[in-house]
CSV table of C-alpha atoms in Angstrom, one decimal:
chain,number,residue,atom,x,y,z
A,185,MET,CA,27.3,8.6,-2.3
A,186,SER,CA,27.3,4.8,-1.7
A,187,LEU,CA,24.1,3.2,-3.0
A,188,ALA,CA,24.1,0.7,-0.1
A,189,ASN,CA,24.2,3.6,2.5
A,190,SER,CA,21.6,5.6,0.6
A,191,VAL,CA,19.0,3.0,1.1
A,192,LEU,CA,17.2,2.7,4.3
A,193,ALA,CA,16.7,-1.1,4.7
A,194,VAL,CA,16.3,-1.9,8.5
A,195,ASN,CA,13.6,0.5,10.1
A,196,ASN,CA,12.8,-1.4,13.4
A,197,ASP,CA,16.2,-0.6,15.2
A,198,LEU,CA,15.8,3.3,15.7
A,199,PRO,CA,16.5,4.4,19.2
A,200,ILE,CA,12.8,5.6,19.4
A,201,ILE,CA,11.4,5.9,23.0
A,202,THR,CA,8.7,3.1,23.3
A,203,ASP,CA,7.3,0.7,25.9
A,204,GLN,CA,6.0,-1.9,23.4
A,205,LYS,CA,7.7,-4.4,20.8
A,206,VAL,CA,8.1,-2.6,17.4
A,207,HIS,CA,5.8,-4.0,14.6
A,208,SER,CA,7.6,-4.4,11.5
A,209,GLY,CA,5.6,-5.3,8.1
A,210,LYS,CA,7.0,-5.6,4.8
A,211,VAL,CA,8.0,-1.9,4.3
A,212,ARG,CA,6.9,0.2,7.4
A,213,SER,CA,7.6,-0.4,11.1
A,214,VAL,CA,5.5,1.2,13.7
A,215,TYR,CA,6.9,2.3,17.1
A,216,TRP,CA,4.0,3.0,19.4
A,217,LEU,CA,4.8,6.0,22.0
A,218,THR,CA,4.3,6.0,25.6
A,219,ALA,CA,1.2,7.4,27.0
A,220,ALA,CA,2.9,10.4,28.1
A,221,ASP,CA,4.8,11.1,25.1
A,222,SER,CA,1.2,10.6,23.0
A,223,LYS,CA,-0.5,13.0,25.3
A,224,ARG,CA,2.3,15.5,25.1
A,225,LEU,CA,2.7,15.5,21.4
A,226,ILE,CA,-1.3,15.9,21.2
A,227,GLU,CA,-1.4,19.1,23.4
A,228,LYS,CA,1.7,20.8,22.0
A,229,ASN,CA,0.6,20.1,18.5
A,230,GLY,CA,-2.9,20.3,18.9
A,231,TYR,CA,-3.9,17.2,16.9
A,232,ASN,CA,-7.6,16.6,16.4
A,233,VAL,CA,-7.7,13.4,18.5
A,234,GLN,CA,-8.7,12.8,22.2
A,235,SER,CA,-6.0,13.7,24.8
A,236,ASP,CA,-5.4,10.0,25.5
A,237,ALA,CA,-5.3,8.7,22.2
A,238,PRO,CA,-2.3,6.4,21.6
A,239,LEU,CA,-0.1,7.7,18.7
A,240,ALA,CA,2.8,6.1,16.8
A,241,ILE,CA,5.7,6.7,14.8
A,242,MET,CA,5.8,5.0,11.3
A,243,VAL,CA,8.7,4.5,9.4
A,244,ILE,CA,8.9,3.5,5.7
A,245,SER,CA,11.8,1.7,4.3
A,246,ASP,CA,13.1,1.1,1.0
A,247,ARG,CA,13.0,-2.5,1.0
A,248,ILE,CA,11.1,-4.0,-1.8
A,249,SER,CA,8.7,-7.0,-1.7
A,250,ALA,CA,7.1,-9.0,-4.5
A,251,PHE,CA,5.5,-12.4,-4.4
A,252,ASP,CA,5.5,-12.1,-0.6
A,253,CYS,CA,9.4,-12.1,-0.5
A,254,ILE,CA,11.8,-9.6,0.3
A,255,TRP,CA,14.4,-9.0,-2.5
A,256,HIS,CA,18.1,-7.5,-2.6
A,257,GLY,CA,20.8,-6.3,-5.1
A,258,GLU,CA,24.5,-6.8,-5.9
A,259,GLY,CA,27.0,-4.9,-3.6
A,260,GLY,CA,25.0,-5.1,-0.5
A,261,ILE,CA,21.8,-3.1,-1.7
A,262,LYS,CA,19.1,-4.2,0.6
A,263,GLY,CA,16.4,-2.1,-1.2
A,264,VAL,CA,15.6,0.5,-3.8
A,265,PRO,CA,17.1,4.0,-3.6
A,266,GLY,CA,14.2,6.5,-3.4
A,267,LYS,CA,11.4,4.0,-2.8
A,268,GLY,CA,10.4,5.0,0.6
A,269,ALA,CA,10.3,8.5,0.0
A,270,ALA,CA,8.5,8.1,-3.3
A,271,LEU,CA,5.8,6.1,-1.9
A,272,ASN,CA,5.3,8.6,1.1
A,273,ALA,CA,5.2,11.4,-1.2
A,274,VAL,CA,2.5,9.9,-3.5
A,275,SER,CA,0.4,8.8,-0.5
A,276,ASN,CA,0.8,12.3,1.2
A,277,HIS,CA,-0.4,13.8,-2.2
A,278,TRP,CA,-3.4,11.9,-2.5
A,279,PHE,CA,-4.5,12.0,1.2
A,280,LYS,CA,-4.3,15.7,0.9
A,281,MET,CA,-6.4,15.7,-2.5
A,282,PHE,CA,-8.9,13.3,-0.7
A,283,LYS,CA,-9.3,15.7,2.3
A,284,ASP,CA,-9.5,18.9,0.3
A,285,ASN,CA,-12.1,17.3,-1.9
A,286,GLY,CA,-14.2,16.4,1.3
A,287,LEU,CA,-13.7,12.5,1.0
A,288,ALA,CA,-12.4,11.4,4.6
A,289,ASP,CA,-9.4,11.8,6.6
A,290,SER,CA,-6.4,9.4,7.1
A,291,HIS,CA,-4.8,8.2,10.2
A,292,ILE,CA,-1.7,10.6,9.5
A,293,LEU,CA,-1.4,13.5,11.8
A,294,ASP,CA,2.0,14.7,11.1
A,295,ILE,CA,4.6,14.1,8.4
A,296,PRO,CA,8.0,15.5,10.0
A,297,HIS,CA,10.4,13.7,7.5
A,298,PRO,CA,9.9,12.1,3.9
A,299,PHE,CA,10.3,8.6,5.7
A,300,VAL,CA,8.0,9.5,8.7
A,301,TRP,CA,4.5,9.5,10.0
A,302,ILE,CA,3.0,10.4,13.1
A,303,VAL,CA,-0.3,8.4,13.0
A,304,GLN,CA,-3.1,8.0,15.6
A,305,LYS,CA,-4.2,4.5,16.7
A,306,ALA,CA,-6.8,3.1,14.3
A,307,LYS,CA,-9.2,0.0,14.5
A,308,PRO,CA,-8.7,-1.5,10.9
A,309,VAL,CA,-11.5,-2.6,8.8
A,310,MET,CA,-10.2,-6.3,7.9
A,311,ILE,CA,-10.7,-6.1,4.3
A,312,GLU,CA,-8.4,-5.5,1.5
A,313,ALA,CA,-10.4,-3.0,-0.6
A,314,ILE,CA,-9.5,-3.4,-4.3
A,315,ALA,CA,-11.1,-1.7,-7.1
A,316,ARG,CA,-10.2,-2.5,-10.8
A,317,GLN,CA,-10.9,-0.4,-14.0
A,318,TYR,CA,-9.2,-2.9,-16.4
A,319,ILE,CA,-9.2,-6.5,-16.6
A,320,THR,CA,-5.4,-7.8,-16.3
A,321,GLY,CA,-3.2,-9.4,-13.8
A,322,SER,CA,-4.7,-12.3,-11.7
A,323,MET,CA,-8.2,-11.5,-12.9
A,324,TRP,CA,-7.5,-12.0,-16.2
A,325,ARG,CA,-5.6,-15.1,-15.6
A,326,SER,CA,-8.8,-16.5,-14.0
A,327,TYR,CA,-10.9,-15.2,-16.4
A,328,GLU,CA,-8.8,-16.9,-19.2
A,329,LYS,CA,-9.3,-20.1,-17.6
A,330,GLY,CA,-12.8,-19.8,-17.7
A,331,GLU,CA,-13.9,-18.2,-14.5
A,332,ARG,CA,-16.8,-15.5,-14.8
A,333,GLU,CA,-17.7,-14.6,-11.2
A,334,PHE,CA,-15.4,-12.7,-8.9
A,335,CYS,CA,-16.3,-11.7,-5.4
A,336,GLY,CA,-20.0,-12.2,-6.4
A,337,ILE,CA,-19.9,-10.0,-9.6
A,338,GLN,CA,-20.6,-11.7,-12.9
A,339,LEU,CA,-18.5,-10.8,-15.7
A,340,PRO,CA,-19.7,-11.0,-19.2
A,341,GLU,CA,-18.2,-13.3,-21.9
A,342,GLY,CA,-15.8,-11.8,-24.8
A,343,LEU,CA,-13.5,-9.7,-22.7
A,344,THR,CA,-9.9,-9.3,-23.9
A,345,LYS,CA,-6.7,-9.0,-21.9
A,346,ASP,CA,-6.0,-5.2,-20.3
A,347,GLN,CA,-9.5,-4.1,-21.7
A,348,LYS,CA,-11.2,-1.4,-19.9
A,349,LEU,CA,-14.1,-2.3,-17.9
A,350,ASP,CA,-17.6,-0.8,-18.1
A,351,ASP,CA,-17.8,-0.2,-14.3
A,352,ILE,CA,-15.1,0.2,-11.5
A,353,LEU,CA,-15.4,-3.4,-10.0
A,354,ILE,CA,-14.8,-4.0,-6.2
A,355,THR,CA,-13.3,-7.0,-5.5
A,356,PRO,CA,-12.8,-7.3,-1.7
A,357,SER,CA,-10.5,-9.8,0.0
A,358,THR,CA,-9.9,-10.4,3.6
A,359,LYS,CA,-7.1,-8.8,5.7
A,360,GLY,CA,-5.7,-11.5,7.8
A,361,ILE,CA,-6.9,-14.7,8.8
A,362,LEU,CA,-10.6,-14.6,10.0
A,363,LYS,CA,-12.3,-17.3,11.7
A,364,GLY,CA,-16.2,-18.3,12.1
A,365,ILE,CA,-17.3,-16.2,8.8
A,366,PRO,CA,-19.7,-18.4,7.0
A,367,ASN,CA,-18.5,-19.3,3.2
A,368,VAL,CA,-15.2,-17.3,4.1
A,369,PRO,CA,-12.2,-19.8,4.2
A,370,GLU,CA,-10.0,-19.4,7.2
A,371,VAL,CA,-6.9,-18.0,5.1
A,372,ASP,CA,-5.3,-14.7,4.6
A,373,ASP,CA,-6.4,-12.7,1.3
A,374,VAL,CA,-9.4,-14.9,0.0
A,375,ASN,CA,-11.8,-13.2,-2.1
A,376,ILE,CA,-15.3,-12.3,-0.7
A,377,SER,CA,-18.4,-10.9,-1.8
A,378,ARG,CA,-20.3,-7.7,-0.9
A,379,GLN,CA,-23.0,-10.2,0.5
A,380,ASP,CA,-20.4,-12.0,2.7
A,381,ILE,CA,-19.5,-8.6,4.1
A,382,SER,CA,-23.0,-7.3,4.7
A,383,ASN,CA,-23.9,-10.5,6.6
A,384,ASN,CA,-20.9,-10.4,8.8
A,385,PHE,CA,-20.5,-6.7,9.2
A,386,LYS,CA,-19.0,-6.9,12.7
A,387,ALA,CA,-16.5,-9.8,12.0
A,388,PHE,CA,-15.0,-7.4,9.6
A,389,ASN,CA,-15.1,-4.7,12.1
A,390,PHE,CA,-17.6,-2.5,10.6
A,391,LEU,CA,-19.4,-0.7,13.2
A,392,ASN,CA,-22.8,-0.8,11.3
A,393,THR,CA,-24.3,-1.7,7.9
A,394,ALA,CA,-24.5,1.8,6.6
A,395,ASP,CA,-20.5,1.9,6.6
A,396,VAL,CA,-20.4,-1.0,4.5
A,397,ASP,CA,-22.1,1.2,1.9
A,398,LYS,CA,-19.7,4.1,3.0
A,399,TYR,CA,-16.5,2.4,2.1
A,400,GLU,CA,-17.6,1.5,-1.2
A,401,VAL,CA,-18.4,5.0,-1.8
A,402,LEU,CA,-15.2,6.3,-0.4
A,403,LEU,CA,-13.3,3.5,-2.4
A,404,LYS,CA,-15.1,4.7,-5.6
A,405,GLN,CA,-14.6,8.3,-4.9
A,406,GLY,CA,-10.8,7.7,-4.3
A,407,PHE,CA,-10.5,5.9,-7.1
A,408,ASN,CA,-12.2,8.2,-9.7
A,409,LEU,CA,-10.2,11.1,-7.9
A,410,ILE,CA,-6.7,9.5,-8.4
A,411,SER,CA,-7.8,8.1,-11.9
A,412,GLY,CA,-9.0,11.7,-13.1
A,413,ALA,CA,-5.7,13.4,-11.8
A,414,LEU,CA,-3.5,10.6,-13.4
A,415,ALA,CA,-5.4,11.2,-16.7
A,416,GLU,CA,-4.2,14.6,-16.7
A,417,LEU,CA,-0.8,13.5,-16.6
A,418,ASP,CA,-1.5,10.8,-19.3
A,419,GLN,CA,-1.0,8.0,-16.8
A,420,VAL,CA,-3.9,5.2,-16.6
A,421,PHE,CA,-5.0,4.3,-13.2
A,422,VAL,CA,-5.5,0.4,-13.6
A,423,ASP,CA,-6.3,-1.0,-10.4
A,424,THR,CA,-5.5,-0.4,-6.7
A,425,LYS,CA,-5.8,-1.5,-3.1
A,426,PHE,CA,-7.2,0.8,-0.2
A,427,GLU,CA,-7.5,0.1,3.4
A,428,PHE,CA,-10.0,1.6,6.0
A,429,GLY,CA,-10.1,2.0,9.3
A,430,TYR,CA,-11.9,3.8,12.4
A,431,VAL,CA,-10.4,6.4,14.6
A,432,LYS,CA,-12.1,8.8,17.1
A,433,ASP,CA,-11.7,12.8,17.0
A,434,ALA,CA,-11.0,15.1,19.8
A,435,ALA,CA,-14.7,15.0,20.6
A,436,GLY,CA,-14.8,11.0,20.8
A,437,ASN,CA,-16.9,10.5,17.6
A,438,ASP,CA,-16.1,7.6,15.4
A,439,LYS,CA,-14.8,8.4,11.8
A,440,LEU,CA,-14.3,5.9,9.1
A,441,ILE,CA,-10.8,6.9,7.4
A,442,TYR,CA,-8.2,5.8,4.8
A,443,MET,CA,-5.4,4.0,6.2
A,444,ASP,CA,-2.0,2.8,5.2
A,445,GLU,CA,-1.2,4.0,1.6
A,446,VAL,CA,-3.2,4.9,-1.4
A,447,GLY,CA,-2.5,5.2,-5.2
A,448,THR,CA,1.1,4.4,-4.6
A,449,PRO,CA,3.4,2.3,-7.2
A,450,ASP,CA,3.3,-0.4,-4.7
A,451,SER,CA,-0.6,-0.5,-4.0
A,452,SER,CA,-1.6,0.1,-7.6
A,453,ARG,CA,-1.1,-0.6,-11.3
A,454,ILE,CA,-0.3,2.5,-13.4
A,455,TRP,CA,0.2,2.5,-17.0
A,456,ASP,CA,1.7,4.9,-19.2
A,457,GLY,CA,-0.8,6.5,-21.6
A,458,PRO,CA,0.9,6.9,-24.8
A,459,ASN,CA,2.3,3.7,-24.9
A,460,PHE,CA,-1.0,2.1,-24.0
A,461,ARG,CA,-2.7,3.6,-26.8
A,462,ASN,CA,0.0,2.3,-29.1
A,463,GLY,CA,-0.9,-1.3,-27.8
A,464,LYS,CA,1.9,-1.5,-25.3
A,465,VAL,CA,1.7,-1.7,-21.6
A,466,VAL,CA,4.5,-0.1,-19.7
A,467,GLU,CA,4.2,-0.4,-15.9
A,468,ASN,CA,5.0,2.7,-13.9
A,469,SER,CA,4.7,0.6,-10.8
A,470,LYS,CA,5.8,-2.3,-8.8
A,471,GLU,CA,4.2,-4.7,-11.2
A,472,GLY,CA,7.0,-3.9,-13.8
A,473,PHE,CA,9.3,-5.4,-11.1
A,474,ARG,CA,7.2,-8.4,-10.7
A,475,GLN,CA,7.0,-9.2,-14.5
A,476,MET,CA,10.9,-8.7,-14.5
A,477,LEU,CA,11.4,-11.4,-11.8
A,478,LEU,CA,9.0,-13.4,-13.8
A,479,ASN,CA,11.2,-13.2,-17.0
A,480,HIS,CA,14.4,-13.3,-14.7
A,481,PHE,CA,14.1,-16.6,-13.5
A,482,PRO,CA,13.8,-19.8,-15.6
A,483,ASP,CA,11.0,-21.4,-13.6
A,484,PRO,CA,8.3,-18.5,-12.9
A,485,ASP,CA,6.1,-21.1,-11.4
A,486,ILE,CA,8.1,-20.9,-8.4
A,487,LEU,CA,6.8,-17.2,-7.9
A,488,LEU,CA,3.4,-17.9,-8.8
A,489,ASN,CA,2.5,-21.3,-7.1
A,490,LYS,CA,1.8,-20.6,-3.4
A,491,ASN,CA,2.8,-24.3,-2.8
A,492,ARG,CA,6.3,-23.8,-3.6
A,493,MET,CA,6.7,-21.0,-1.0
A,494,GLN,CA,10.1,-22.5,0.3
A,495,GLU,CA,11.6,-22.5,-3.1
A,496,ARG,CA,10.4,-18.9,-3.6
A,497,GLU,CA,12.0,-17.8,-0.4
A,498,ALA,CA,15.3,-19.6,-1.2
A,499,LEU,CA,15.2,-17.9,-4.7
A,500,ALA,CA,14.9,-14.3,-2.9
A,501,ARG,CA,17.5,-15.0,-0.2
A,502,ASP,CA,20.1,-16.5,-2.5
A,503,ASN,CA,19.9,-14.3,-5.5
A,504,ALA,CA,21.2,-10.8,-5.6
A,505,LEU,CA,19.5,-9.0,-8.1
A,506,PRO,CA,21.7,-6.9,-10.6
A,507,GLU,CA,22.6,-3.2,-9.7
A,508,GLU,CA,20.7,-2.1,-13.1
A,509,VAL,CA,17.7,-3.8,-12.2
A,510,ILE,CA,17.7,-2.0,-8.7
A,511,MET,CA,18.0,1.2,-10.4
A,512,ASP,CA,15.5,0.7,-13.1
A,513,ILE,CA,12.8,0.1,-10.6
A,514,SER,CA,14.5,3.1,-8.7
A,515,SER,CA,13.8,5.2,-11.7
A,516,THR,CA,10.3,3.8,-12.0
A,517,TYR,CA,9.3,5.0,-8.4
A,518,ILE,CA,11.0,8.2,-8.4
A,519,ASN,CA,9.6,9.3,-12.0
A,520,ILE,CA,6.3,8.4,-11.2
A,521,ALA,CA,6.3,10.2,-7.8
A,522,GLU,CA,7.8,13.4,-9.4
A,523,LYS,CA,5.2,13.4,-11.9
A,524,ILE,CA,2.3,13.2,-9.6
A,525,THR,CA,3.6,15.4,-7.0
A,526,GLY,CA,5.3,17.9,-9.1
A,527,SER,CA,8.2,17.8,-6.7
A,528,LYS,CA,11.8,16.3,-6.8
A,529,ILE,CA,12.4,13.2,-4.7
A,530,VAL,CA,15.7,13.9,-3.2
A,531,LEU,CA,17.8,10.8,-2.2
A,532,SER,CA,19.8,11.2,1.3
A,533,ASP,CA,23.2,10.4,2.1
A,534,ASN,CA,22.1,8.7,5.5
A,535,PRO,CA,18.4,8.7,5.7
A,536,LYS,CA,18.4,6.8,9.1
A,537,GLN,CA,20.2,9.4,10.9
A,538,GLU,CA,18.2,12.2,9.1
A,539,VAL,CA,15.0,10.6,10.9
A,540,ILE,CA,16.8,9.9,14.3
A,541,ASP,CA,17.7,13.8,14.3
A,542,VAL,CA,14.3,15.3,13.4
A,543,LEU,CA,12.6,13.2,15.9
A,544,ALA,CA,15.2,14.1,18.7
A,545,GLU,CA,15.3,17.8,17.8
A,546,ARG,CA,11.5,18.5,17.0
A,547,PHE,CA,9.6,15.7,19.2
A,548,GLN,CA,12.1,14.6,21.8
A,549,LEU,CA,11.5,10.9,21.1
A,550,ILE,CA,14.9,9.7,20.8
A,551,LYS,CA,16.7,7.7,23.8
């Protein structure tokens, strides 16, 4: 099996029937179904949504982004083998656990293939909901420089790198560029406080102030559930990013739900427990890849300095990473996914054709 062929790198060119432009993000592409196909799938499969709810096919890829760039490997490898299937498997595992424990639903209605979700349209809350159990990464770098207030939360003196915090900290940031909100700069991914959200809840797409409280409860409940499950596997849940949104159920009721992905190696830091107890941080998440990049290139400031974005993009475009680097990160994703789910991640010889076949045969959604 060719490594390059086993990677699903381009996922916005599938012949899925749609009458809208395909939206392609760093990792996933979204195909909005026609009104007729959405209605047909809802009726046929009994999804708990309104009969005219817009549905989409969400296809994950094996692309890997870091420092806001997409990276590639030698030999035409345009992603990381097994990464997409690992991410979806982990998210699916946690989403099911959330639902089984009475937390909240997600936007996912069906999972016809390891690379594919069928989702209902959701109205996103414009917040990157970040929860932290340890002080590390960017928070530690800022703390080390003397900052003590983060998102309106005052941290005590005397903390050390990678120390466990007394409480789970919620440190939200903006999702996209939001305009006209007092004290919130009009730039993407800027830190905000609880007070900023409460004072301007409609600007962040909350329906009411009670849901600001609810999102924090769901964030902490989800974090604690994942943290506890990982602890049983002797893994440390360090920090994570959740996203939330609203959907309507079949009766027309608004529901606050989890969106995107949860508890994955892309959206979280996960440390190996035995190594951490021995004073060594071993990353079982994309953070290991980020650290490798910082060590791989002679001028790491290019990757950390947002004012050097053009140089950074050139670095990612012009440098094919060694195959062993790609396979190391592949092993990280696959191993942690198999540990979490208890199931084997099977690599496909041709994942794109598999996706096309299942959407054609089961759902009649291919041109």
